[in-house]
Coordinates of C-alpha atoms in Angstrom, one line a residue:
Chain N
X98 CA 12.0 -7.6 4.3
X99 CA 11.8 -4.1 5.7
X100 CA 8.9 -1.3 5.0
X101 CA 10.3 2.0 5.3
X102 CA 7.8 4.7 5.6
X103 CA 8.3 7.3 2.6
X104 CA 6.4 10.7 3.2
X105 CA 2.6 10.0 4.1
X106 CA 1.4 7.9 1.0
X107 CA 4.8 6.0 0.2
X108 CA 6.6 2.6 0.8
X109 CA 10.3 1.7 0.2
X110 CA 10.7 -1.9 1.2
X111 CA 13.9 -3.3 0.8
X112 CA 15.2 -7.1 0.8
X113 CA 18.7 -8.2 0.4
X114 CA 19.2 -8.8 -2.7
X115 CA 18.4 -7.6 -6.7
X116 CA 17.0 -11.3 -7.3
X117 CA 14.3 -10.6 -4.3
X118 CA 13.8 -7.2 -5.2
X119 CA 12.8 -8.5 -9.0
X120 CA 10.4 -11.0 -7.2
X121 CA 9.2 -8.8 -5.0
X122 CA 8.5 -6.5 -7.5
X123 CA 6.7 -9.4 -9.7
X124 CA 4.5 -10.4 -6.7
X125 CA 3.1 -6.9 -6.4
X126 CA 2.7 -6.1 -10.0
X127 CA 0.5 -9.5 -9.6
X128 CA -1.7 -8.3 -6.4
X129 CA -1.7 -4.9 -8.2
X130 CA -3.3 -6.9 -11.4
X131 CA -5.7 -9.1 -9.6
X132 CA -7.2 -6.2 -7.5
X133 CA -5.7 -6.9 -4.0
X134 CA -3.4 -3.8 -4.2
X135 CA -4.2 -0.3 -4.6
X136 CA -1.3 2.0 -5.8
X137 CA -0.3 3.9 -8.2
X138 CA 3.4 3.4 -9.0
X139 CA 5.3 0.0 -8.0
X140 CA 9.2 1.1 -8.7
X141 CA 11.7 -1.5 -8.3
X142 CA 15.2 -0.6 -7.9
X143 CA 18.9 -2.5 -6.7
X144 CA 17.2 -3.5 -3.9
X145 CA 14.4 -2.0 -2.9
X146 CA 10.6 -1.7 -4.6
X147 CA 8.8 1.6 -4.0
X148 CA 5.0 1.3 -4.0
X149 CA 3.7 5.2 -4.1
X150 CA -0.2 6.6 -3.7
X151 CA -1.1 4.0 -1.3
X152 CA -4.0 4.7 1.2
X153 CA -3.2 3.0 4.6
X154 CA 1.4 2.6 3.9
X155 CA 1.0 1.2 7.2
X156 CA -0.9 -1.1 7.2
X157 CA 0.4 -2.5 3.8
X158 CA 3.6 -2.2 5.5
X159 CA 3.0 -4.0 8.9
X160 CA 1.6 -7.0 6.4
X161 CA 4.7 -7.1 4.0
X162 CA 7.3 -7.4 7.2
X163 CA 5.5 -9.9 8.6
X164 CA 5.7 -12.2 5.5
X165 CA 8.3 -13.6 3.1
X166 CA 10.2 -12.8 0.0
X167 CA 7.6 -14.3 -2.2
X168 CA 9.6 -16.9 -4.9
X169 CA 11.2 -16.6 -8.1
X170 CA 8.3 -15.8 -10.4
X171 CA 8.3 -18.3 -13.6
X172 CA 10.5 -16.5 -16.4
X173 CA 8.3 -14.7 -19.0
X174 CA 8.7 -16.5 -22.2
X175 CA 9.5 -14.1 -24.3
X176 CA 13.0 -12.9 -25.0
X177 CA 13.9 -9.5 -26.3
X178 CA 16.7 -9.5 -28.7
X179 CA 18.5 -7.2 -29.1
X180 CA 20.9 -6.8 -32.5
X181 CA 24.4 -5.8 -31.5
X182 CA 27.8 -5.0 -32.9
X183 CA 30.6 -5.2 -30.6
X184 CA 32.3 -1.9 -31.5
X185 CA 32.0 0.2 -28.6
X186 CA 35.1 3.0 -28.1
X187 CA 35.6 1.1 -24.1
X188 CA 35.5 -2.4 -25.4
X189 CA 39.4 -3.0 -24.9
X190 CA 39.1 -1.4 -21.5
X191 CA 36.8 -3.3 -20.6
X192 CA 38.4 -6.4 -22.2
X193 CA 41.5 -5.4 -20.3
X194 CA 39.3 -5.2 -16.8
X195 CA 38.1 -9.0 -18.0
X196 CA 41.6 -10.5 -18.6
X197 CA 40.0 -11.3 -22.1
X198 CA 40.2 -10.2 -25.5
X199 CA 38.1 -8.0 -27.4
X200 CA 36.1 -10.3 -29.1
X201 CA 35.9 -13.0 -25.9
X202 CA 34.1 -9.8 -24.1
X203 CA 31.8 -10.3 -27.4
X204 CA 31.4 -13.8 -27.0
X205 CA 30.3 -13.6 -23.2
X206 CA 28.2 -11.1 -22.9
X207 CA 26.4 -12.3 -26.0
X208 CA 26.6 -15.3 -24.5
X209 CA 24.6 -14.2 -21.5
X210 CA 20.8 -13.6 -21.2
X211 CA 20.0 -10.9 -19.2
X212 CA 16.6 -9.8 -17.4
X213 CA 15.9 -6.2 -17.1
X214 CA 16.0 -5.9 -13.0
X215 CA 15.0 -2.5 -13.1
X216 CA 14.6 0.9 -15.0
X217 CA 15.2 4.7 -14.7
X218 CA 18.0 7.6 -15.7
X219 CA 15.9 7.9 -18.8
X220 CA 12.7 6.7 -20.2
X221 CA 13.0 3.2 -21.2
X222 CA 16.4 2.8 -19.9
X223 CA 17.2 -0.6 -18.3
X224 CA 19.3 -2.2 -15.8
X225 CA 20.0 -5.7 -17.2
X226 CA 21.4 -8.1 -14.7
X227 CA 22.5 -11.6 -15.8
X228 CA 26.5 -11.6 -16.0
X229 CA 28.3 -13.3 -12.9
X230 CA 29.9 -10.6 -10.4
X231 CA 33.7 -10.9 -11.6
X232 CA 32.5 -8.8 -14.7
X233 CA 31.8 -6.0 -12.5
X234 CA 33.1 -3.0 -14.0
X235 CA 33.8 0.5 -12.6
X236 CA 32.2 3.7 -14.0
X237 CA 34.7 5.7 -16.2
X238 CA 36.6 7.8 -14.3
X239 CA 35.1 11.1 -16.3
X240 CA 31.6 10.7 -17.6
X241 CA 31.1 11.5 -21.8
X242 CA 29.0 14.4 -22.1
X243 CA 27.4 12.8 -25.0
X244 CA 26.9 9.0 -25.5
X245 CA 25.0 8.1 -28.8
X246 CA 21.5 6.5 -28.6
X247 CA 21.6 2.8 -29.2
X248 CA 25.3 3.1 -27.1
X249 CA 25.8 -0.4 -25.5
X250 CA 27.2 0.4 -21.8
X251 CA 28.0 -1.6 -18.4
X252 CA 28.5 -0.4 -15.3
X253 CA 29.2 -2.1 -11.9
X254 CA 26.4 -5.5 -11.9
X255 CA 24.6 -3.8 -15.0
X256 CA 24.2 -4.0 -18.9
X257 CA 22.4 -0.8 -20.2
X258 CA 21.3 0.5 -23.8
X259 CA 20.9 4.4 -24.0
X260 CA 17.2 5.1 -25.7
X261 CA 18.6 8.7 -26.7
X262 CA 21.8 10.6 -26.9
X263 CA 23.0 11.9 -23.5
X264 CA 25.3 12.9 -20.9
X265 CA 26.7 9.3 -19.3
X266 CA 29.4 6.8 -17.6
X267 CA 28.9 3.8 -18.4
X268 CA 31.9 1.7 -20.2
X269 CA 30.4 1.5 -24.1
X270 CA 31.1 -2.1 -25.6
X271 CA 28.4 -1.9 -28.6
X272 CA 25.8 -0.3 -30.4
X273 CA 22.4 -1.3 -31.7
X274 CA 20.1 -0.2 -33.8
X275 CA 17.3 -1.5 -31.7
X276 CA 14.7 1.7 -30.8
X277 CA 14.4 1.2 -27.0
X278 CA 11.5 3.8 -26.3
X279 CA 9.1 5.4 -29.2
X280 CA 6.3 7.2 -27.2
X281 CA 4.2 6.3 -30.7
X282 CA 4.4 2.9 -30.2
X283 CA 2.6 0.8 -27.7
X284 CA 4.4 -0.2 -25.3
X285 CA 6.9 2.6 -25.7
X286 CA 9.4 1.2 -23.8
X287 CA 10.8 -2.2 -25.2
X288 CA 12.4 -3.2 -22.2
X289 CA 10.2 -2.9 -18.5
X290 CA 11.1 -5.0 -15.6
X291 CA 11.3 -8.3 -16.0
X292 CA 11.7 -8.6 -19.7
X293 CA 14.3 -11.2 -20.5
X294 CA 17.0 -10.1 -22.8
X295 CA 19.7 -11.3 -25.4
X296 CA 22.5 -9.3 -27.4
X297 CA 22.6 -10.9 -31.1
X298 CA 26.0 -10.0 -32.6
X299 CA 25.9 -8.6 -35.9
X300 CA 28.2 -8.8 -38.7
Chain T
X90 CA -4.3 24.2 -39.8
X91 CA -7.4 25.5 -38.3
X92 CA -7.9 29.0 -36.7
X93 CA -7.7 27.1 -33.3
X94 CA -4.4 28.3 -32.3
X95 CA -2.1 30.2 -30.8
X96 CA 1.3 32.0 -32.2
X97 CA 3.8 32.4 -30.2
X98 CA 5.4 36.5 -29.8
X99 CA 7.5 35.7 -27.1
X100 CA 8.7 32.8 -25.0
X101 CA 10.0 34.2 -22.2
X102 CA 12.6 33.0 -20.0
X103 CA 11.2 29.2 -20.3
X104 CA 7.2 28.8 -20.8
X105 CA 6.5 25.2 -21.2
X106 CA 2.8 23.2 -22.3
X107 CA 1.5 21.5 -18.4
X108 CA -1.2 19.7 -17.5
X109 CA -1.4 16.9 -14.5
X110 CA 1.2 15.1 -16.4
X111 CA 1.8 11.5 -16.6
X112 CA 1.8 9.5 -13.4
X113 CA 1.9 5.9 -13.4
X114 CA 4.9 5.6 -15.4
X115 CA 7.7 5.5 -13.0
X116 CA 9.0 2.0 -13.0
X117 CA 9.6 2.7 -17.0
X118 CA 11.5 6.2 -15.8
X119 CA 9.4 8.8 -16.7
X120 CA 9.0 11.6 -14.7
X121 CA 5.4 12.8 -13.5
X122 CA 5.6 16.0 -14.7
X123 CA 2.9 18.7 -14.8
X124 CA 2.3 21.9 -13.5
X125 CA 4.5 22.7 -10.4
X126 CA 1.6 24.9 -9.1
X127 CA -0.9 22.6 -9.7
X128 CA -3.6 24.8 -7.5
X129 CA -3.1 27.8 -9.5
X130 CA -3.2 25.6 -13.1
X131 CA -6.2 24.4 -11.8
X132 CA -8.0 27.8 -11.3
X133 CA -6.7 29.1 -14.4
X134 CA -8.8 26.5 -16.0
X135 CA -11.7 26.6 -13.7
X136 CA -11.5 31.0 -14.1
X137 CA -12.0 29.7 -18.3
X138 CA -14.4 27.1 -18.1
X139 CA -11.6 24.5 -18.9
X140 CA -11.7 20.9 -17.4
X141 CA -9.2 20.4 -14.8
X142 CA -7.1 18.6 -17.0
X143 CA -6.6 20.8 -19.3
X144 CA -3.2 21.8 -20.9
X145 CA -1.7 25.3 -19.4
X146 CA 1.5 27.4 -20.0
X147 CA 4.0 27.5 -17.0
X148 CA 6.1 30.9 -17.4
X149 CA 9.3 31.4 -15.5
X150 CA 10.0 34.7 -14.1
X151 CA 9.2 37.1 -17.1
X152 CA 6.0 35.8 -18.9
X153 CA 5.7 35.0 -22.4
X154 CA 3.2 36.7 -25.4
X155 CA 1.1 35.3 -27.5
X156 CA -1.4 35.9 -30.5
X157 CA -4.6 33.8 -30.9
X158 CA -5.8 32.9 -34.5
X159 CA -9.4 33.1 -32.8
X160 CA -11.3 35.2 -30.0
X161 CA -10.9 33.4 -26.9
X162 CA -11.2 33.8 -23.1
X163 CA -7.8 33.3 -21.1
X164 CA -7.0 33.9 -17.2
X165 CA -3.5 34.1 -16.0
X166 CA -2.6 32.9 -12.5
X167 CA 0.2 31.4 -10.5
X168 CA 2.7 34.3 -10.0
X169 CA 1.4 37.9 -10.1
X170 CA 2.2 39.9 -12.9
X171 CA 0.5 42.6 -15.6
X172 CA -1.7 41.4 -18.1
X173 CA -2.2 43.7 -21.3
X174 CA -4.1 42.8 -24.6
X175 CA -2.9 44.8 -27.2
X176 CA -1.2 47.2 -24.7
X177 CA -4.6 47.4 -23.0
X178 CA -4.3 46.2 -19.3
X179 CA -6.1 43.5 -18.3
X180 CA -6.9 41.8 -15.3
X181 CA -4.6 39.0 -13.8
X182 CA -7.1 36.2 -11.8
X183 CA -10.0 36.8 -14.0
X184 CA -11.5 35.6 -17.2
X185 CA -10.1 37.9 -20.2
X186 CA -11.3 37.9 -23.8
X187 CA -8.8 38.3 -26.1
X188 CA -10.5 38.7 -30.2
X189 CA -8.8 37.0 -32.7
X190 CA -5.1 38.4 -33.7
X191 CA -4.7 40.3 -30.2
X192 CA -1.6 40.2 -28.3
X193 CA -1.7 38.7 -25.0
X194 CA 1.4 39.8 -22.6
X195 CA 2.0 38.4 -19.7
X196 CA 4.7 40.7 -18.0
X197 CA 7.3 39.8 -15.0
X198 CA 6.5 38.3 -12.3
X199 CA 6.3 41.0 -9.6
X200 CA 5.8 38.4 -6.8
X201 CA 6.5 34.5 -7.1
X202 CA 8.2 32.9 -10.0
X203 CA 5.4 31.1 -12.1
X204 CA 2.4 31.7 -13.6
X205 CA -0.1 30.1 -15.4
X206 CA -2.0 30.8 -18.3
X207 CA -5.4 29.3 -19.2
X208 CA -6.8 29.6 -22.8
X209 CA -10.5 28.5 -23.5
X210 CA -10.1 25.1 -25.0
X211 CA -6.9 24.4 -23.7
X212 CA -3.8 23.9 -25.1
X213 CA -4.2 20.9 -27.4
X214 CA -0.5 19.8 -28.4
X215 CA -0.6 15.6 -28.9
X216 CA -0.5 14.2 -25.6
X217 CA 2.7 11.7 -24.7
X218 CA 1.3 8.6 -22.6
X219 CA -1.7 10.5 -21.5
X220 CA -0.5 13.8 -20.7
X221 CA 0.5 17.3 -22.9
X222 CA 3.4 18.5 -20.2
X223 CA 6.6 19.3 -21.0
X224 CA 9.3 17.2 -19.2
X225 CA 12.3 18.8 -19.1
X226 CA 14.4 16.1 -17.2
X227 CA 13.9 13.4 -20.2
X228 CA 12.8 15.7 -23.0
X229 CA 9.0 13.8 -23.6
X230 CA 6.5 16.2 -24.5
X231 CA 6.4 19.5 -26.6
X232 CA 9.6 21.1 -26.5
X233 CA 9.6 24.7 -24.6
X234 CA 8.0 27.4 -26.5
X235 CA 10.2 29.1 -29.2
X236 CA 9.3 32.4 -31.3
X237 CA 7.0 31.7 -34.1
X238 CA 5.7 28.3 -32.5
X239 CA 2.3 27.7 -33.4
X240 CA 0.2 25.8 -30.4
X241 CA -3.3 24.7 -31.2
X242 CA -6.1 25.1 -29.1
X243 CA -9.0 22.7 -28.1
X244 CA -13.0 23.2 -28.6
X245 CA -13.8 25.7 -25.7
X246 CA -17.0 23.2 -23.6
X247 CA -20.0 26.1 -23.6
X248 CA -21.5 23.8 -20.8
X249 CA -18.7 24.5 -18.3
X250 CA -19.8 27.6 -16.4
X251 CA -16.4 29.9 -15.7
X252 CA -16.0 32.0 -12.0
X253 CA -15.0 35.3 -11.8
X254 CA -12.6 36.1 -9.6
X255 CA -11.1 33.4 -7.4
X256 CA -8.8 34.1 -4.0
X257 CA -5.3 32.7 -4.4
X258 CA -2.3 32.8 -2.2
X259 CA 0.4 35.0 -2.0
X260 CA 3.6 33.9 -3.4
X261 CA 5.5 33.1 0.2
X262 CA 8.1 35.4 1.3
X263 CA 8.9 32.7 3.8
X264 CA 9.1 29.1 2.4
X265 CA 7.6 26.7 5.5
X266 CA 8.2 23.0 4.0
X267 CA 6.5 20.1 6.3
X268 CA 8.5 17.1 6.0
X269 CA 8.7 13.7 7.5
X270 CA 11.8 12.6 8.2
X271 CA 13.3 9.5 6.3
X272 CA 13.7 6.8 4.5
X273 CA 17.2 7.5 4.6
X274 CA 17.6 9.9 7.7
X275 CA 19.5 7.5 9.6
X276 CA 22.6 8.2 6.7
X277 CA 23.3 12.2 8.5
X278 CA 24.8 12.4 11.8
X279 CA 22.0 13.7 14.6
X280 CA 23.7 17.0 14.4
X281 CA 23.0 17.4 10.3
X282 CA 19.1 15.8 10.9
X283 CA 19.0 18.3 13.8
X284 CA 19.8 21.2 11.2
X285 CA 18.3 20.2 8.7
X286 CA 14.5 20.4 11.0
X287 CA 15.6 23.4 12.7
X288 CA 18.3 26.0 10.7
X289 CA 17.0 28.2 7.6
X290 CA 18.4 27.6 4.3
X291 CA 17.9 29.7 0.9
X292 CA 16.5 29.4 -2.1
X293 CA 19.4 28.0 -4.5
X294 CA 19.5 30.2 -8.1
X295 CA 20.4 26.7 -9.5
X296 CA 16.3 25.4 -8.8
X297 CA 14.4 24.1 -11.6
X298 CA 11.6 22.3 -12.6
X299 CA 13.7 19.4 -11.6
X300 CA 14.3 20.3 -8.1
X301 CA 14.3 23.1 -5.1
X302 CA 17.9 23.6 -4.8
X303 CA 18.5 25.3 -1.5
X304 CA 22.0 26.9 -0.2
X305 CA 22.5 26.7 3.4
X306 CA 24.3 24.6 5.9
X307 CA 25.7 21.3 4.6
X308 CA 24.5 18.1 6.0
X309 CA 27.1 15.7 7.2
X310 CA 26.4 11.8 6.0
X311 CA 27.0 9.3 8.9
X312 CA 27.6 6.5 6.2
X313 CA 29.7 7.5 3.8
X314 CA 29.0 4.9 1.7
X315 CA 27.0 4.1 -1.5
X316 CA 23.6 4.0 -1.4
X317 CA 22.0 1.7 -4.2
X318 CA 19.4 3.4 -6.9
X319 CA 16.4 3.4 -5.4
X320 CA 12.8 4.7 -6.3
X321 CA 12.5 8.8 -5.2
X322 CA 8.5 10.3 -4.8
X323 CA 7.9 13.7 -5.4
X324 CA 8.4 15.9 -2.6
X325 CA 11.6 13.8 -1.8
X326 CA 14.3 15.7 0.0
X327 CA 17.8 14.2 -1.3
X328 CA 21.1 15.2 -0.2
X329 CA 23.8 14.9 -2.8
X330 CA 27.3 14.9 -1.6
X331 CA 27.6 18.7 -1.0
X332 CA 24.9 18.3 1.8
X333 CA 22.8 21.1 0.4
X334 CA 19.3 19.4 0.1
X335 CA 17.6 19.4 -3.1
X336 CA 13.6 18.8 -3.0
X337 CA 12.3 17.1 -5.6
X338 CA 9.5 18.8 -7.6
X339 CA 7.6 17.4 -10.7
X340 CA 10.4 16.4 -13.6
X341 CA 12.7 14.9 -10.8
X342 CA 14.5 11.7 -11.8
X343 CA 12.2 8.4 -11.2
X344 CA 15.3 6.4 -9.5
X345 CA 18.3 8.0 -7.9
X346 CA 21.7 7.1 -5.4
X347 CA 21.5 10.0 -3.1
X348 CA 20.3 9.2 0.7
X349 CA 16.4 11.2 1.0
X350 CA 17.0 12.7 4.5
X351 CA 12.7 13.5 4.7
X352 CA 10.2 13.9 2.6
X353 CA 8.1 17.7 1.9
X354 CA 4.1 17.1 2.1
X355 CA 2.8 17.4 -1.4
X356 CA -0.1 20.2 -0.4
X357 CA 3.3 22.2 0.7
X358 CA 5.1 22.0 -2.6
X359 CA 2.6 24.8 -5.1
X360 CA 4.1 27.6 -2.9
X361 CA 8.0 25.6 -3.7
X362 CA 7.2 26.3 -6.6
X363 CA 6.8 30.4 -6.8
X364 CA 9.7 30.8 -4.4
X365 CA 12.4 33.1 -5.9
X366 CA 15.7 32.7 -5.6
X367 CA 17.1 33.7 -1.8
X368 CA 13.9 32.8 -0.4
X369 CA 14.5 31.5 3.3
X370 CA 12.9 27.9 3.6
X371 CA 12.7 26.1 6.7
X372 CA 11.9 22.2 7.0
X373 CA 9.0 22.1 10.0
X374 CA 9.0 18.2 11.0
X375 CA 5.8 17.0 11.5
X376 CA 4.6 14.0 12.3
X377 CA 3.6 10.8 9.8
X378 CA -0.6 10.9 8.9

């Protein structure tokens, strides 16, 4: 674990992998909960969590290096699903990248039960992890300038559902009808870090 | 709907509804927001008898006008400009009443690029997790003014005693930006890191709310390789892969892949913010608190 220092009031400690960074990120959302930890954002990332309006950074930093990746923490219980149907306009591309068909990239990746490792882009975006490495796909080449909300993507390690319409280029595979952030709703975001997810297909 | 309010005449270039915006929210990845002059928001209020956290209007570069349903007192601050009431002038900096169907005009900014305008009451749009800003990077909040918008307006506090004339800065003709250097300074070559601290770079026409684009020298990237998403803080200098630095004001992106070469102290971002395009900036290094 290193503590970078980030401007005078900022933290960017990084670890080695996305599975320590979601721990990480779970321990200090703990300490933040139980009163041991001042600070007013706690943003995990690939692999990195940032920890933003702290008082003393380096003191909280010379603690953190000097101690270990905390475990795993136990899985929430709860598991979002999420309704999908498999008709995304990149689906035989990316069935193509697989070596599957169409409807085997379906059965996997509704197979699969992701956990939001981290968010950003947009408000209530995610980035799911939870499909093994050799389903790694690219970016497309040139980026849509408008991808439908509810637009089921991937993109390198990550699963993501866009909340709204926007620019993006990611490889769509579905669509649901799920509403990922309503600022009128507590908690607007469905999805925060470490919620566990599932893809239900739909008929 | 009530008398509280105010009609919009003119938007201006872009006049959008701030307040201290919505901290807190980054690991879901919504921008802070607020007022990118949050000094000169904050005497607005003060100059009106507002609470700090009042809701403002931010104008860019030519003003906006506006009609109140009801007589109310407003200040306008930020970027110097002319302040008329029904053609009248009025003062800019000071506590202005304005009766009930007046036109308030808030003219070009003849210095800086902002300014801010206070109404007694505040500007009482619904709030979005806490705060009434306008984020312009992910669209929460009201949407920028428009011609014939109607904004309401909060109960003016009669307890809050109002100044009369408050001091404020000059918009800079020279920006000075303290940074730190890092997280990600060891990405540039020493010679890039070297010009970034001591070479002067402009103002970049392309700047928004989003970001101090600057035009200058390009910084050249020792690892040329990917840098994973990783959380950005306001004030963050990033370096996309043109090497012209981009400083991160209020609605900048929560995550992003672009190496942060140093990091601008916060108290040195207001006058960012009222820096016209062309302005020369220079990044001072100064040491970590």
């Amino acid at each position: 674990m290193r503590a970078l220092p980030v401007g005078d009031a900022a933290l960017l400690v990084e670890v080695s992998s996305g599975d320590e960074a979601q721990a990480l990120h779970a321990e200090l959302v703990r300490r933040r909960a139980e009163g041991s930890l001042s600070v007013r954002e706690i943003v995990p990332a690939a692999r990195t969590v940032l920890l933003d309006g702290l008082t003393d950074p380096a003191r909280l930093a010379a603690e953190l290096t000097a101690s270990e990746v905390p475990p795993a923490p136990p899985r929430a219980r709860e598991v979002v699903e999420l309704p999908v149907r498999y008709d995304g306009p990149d689906l035989a591309d990316v069935a193509a990248l697989w070596g599957v068909s169409p409807e085997e990239v379906a059965r996997i990746h509704a197979g699969t039960e992701f956990t939001v490792a981290f968010c950003g882009f947009a408000p209530g975006f995610g980035y799911l992890t939870g499909l093994p490495a050799r389903y790694d796909v690219p970016r497309r080449a040139t980026p849509r300038t408008a991808v439908p909300a509810g637009s089921v993507g991937l993109a390198g390690p990550y699963t993501g559902v866009y909340p709204r319409s926007s620019p993006g280029g990611w490889q769509l595979i579905g669509t649901t009808d799920a509403v990922l952030w309503d600022h009128a709703r507590v908690p607007a975001a469905l999805l925060s870090p470490g919620t566990r997810v599932r893809f239900v297909g739909a008929a | 709907m009530t008398d509280r309010a105010l009609s919009v005449v003119r938007p201006g270039a872009l006049t959008t509804v701030q307040d201290q915006g919505r901290p807190g929210h980054a690991h879901l990845g919504v921008p802070r927001s607020g007022a990118l002059d949050g000094p000169a928001a904050a005497l607005a209020n003060r100059l009106v008898g507002n609470r700090p956290e009042a809701a403002v209007l931010e104008t860019t570069l030519n003003g906006c006008a506006v009609r109140p349903r009801s007589t109310v007192t407003v200040a306008v601050t930020g970027a110097p400009c002319q302040v008329s009431v029904d053609g009248r002038p009025a003062a800019w900096g000071a506590p202005v009443r304005v009766p009930a169907g007046a036109l308030l005009t808030v003219g070009t900014a003849v210095a800086g690029l902002r300014s801010y305008v206070a109404v007694s009451g505040g500007i009482a749009v619904e709030p979005v997790l806490g705060s009434r800003s306008t984020d312009l990077l992910s669209g929460l909040g009201p949407t920028p003014l428009t011609v014939g918008a109607v904004l309401p307006l909060g109960t003016p506090n009669p307890l809050h005693t109002r100044v009369d004339t408050a001091p404020q800065p000059a918009p800079p003709a020279e920006l000075a930006l303290r940074v730190t250097l890092g997280p990600r300074d060891d990405w540039f070559t020493p010679e890039a890191v070297r010009a970034f601290t001591s070479r002067t770079f402009q103002v970049s026409s392309a700047s928004n709310r989003i970001g101090l684009r600057t035009e200058g020298p390009a910084l050249e990237r020792r690892l040329k390789g990917e840098l994973p998403s990783e959380g950005m803080v306001l004030g963050a200098v990033q370096v996309p892969p043109d090497g012209r630095p981009v400083v991160f004001l209020a609605d900048h992106p929560t995550t992003g892949g672009y190496p942060v070469i140093g990091v601008v102290r916060e108290t040195d971002l207001p006058a960012a913010a009222q820096a016209v395009p062309g302005t020369p900036v220079r990044f001072i290094e100064v040491r970590r608190r």
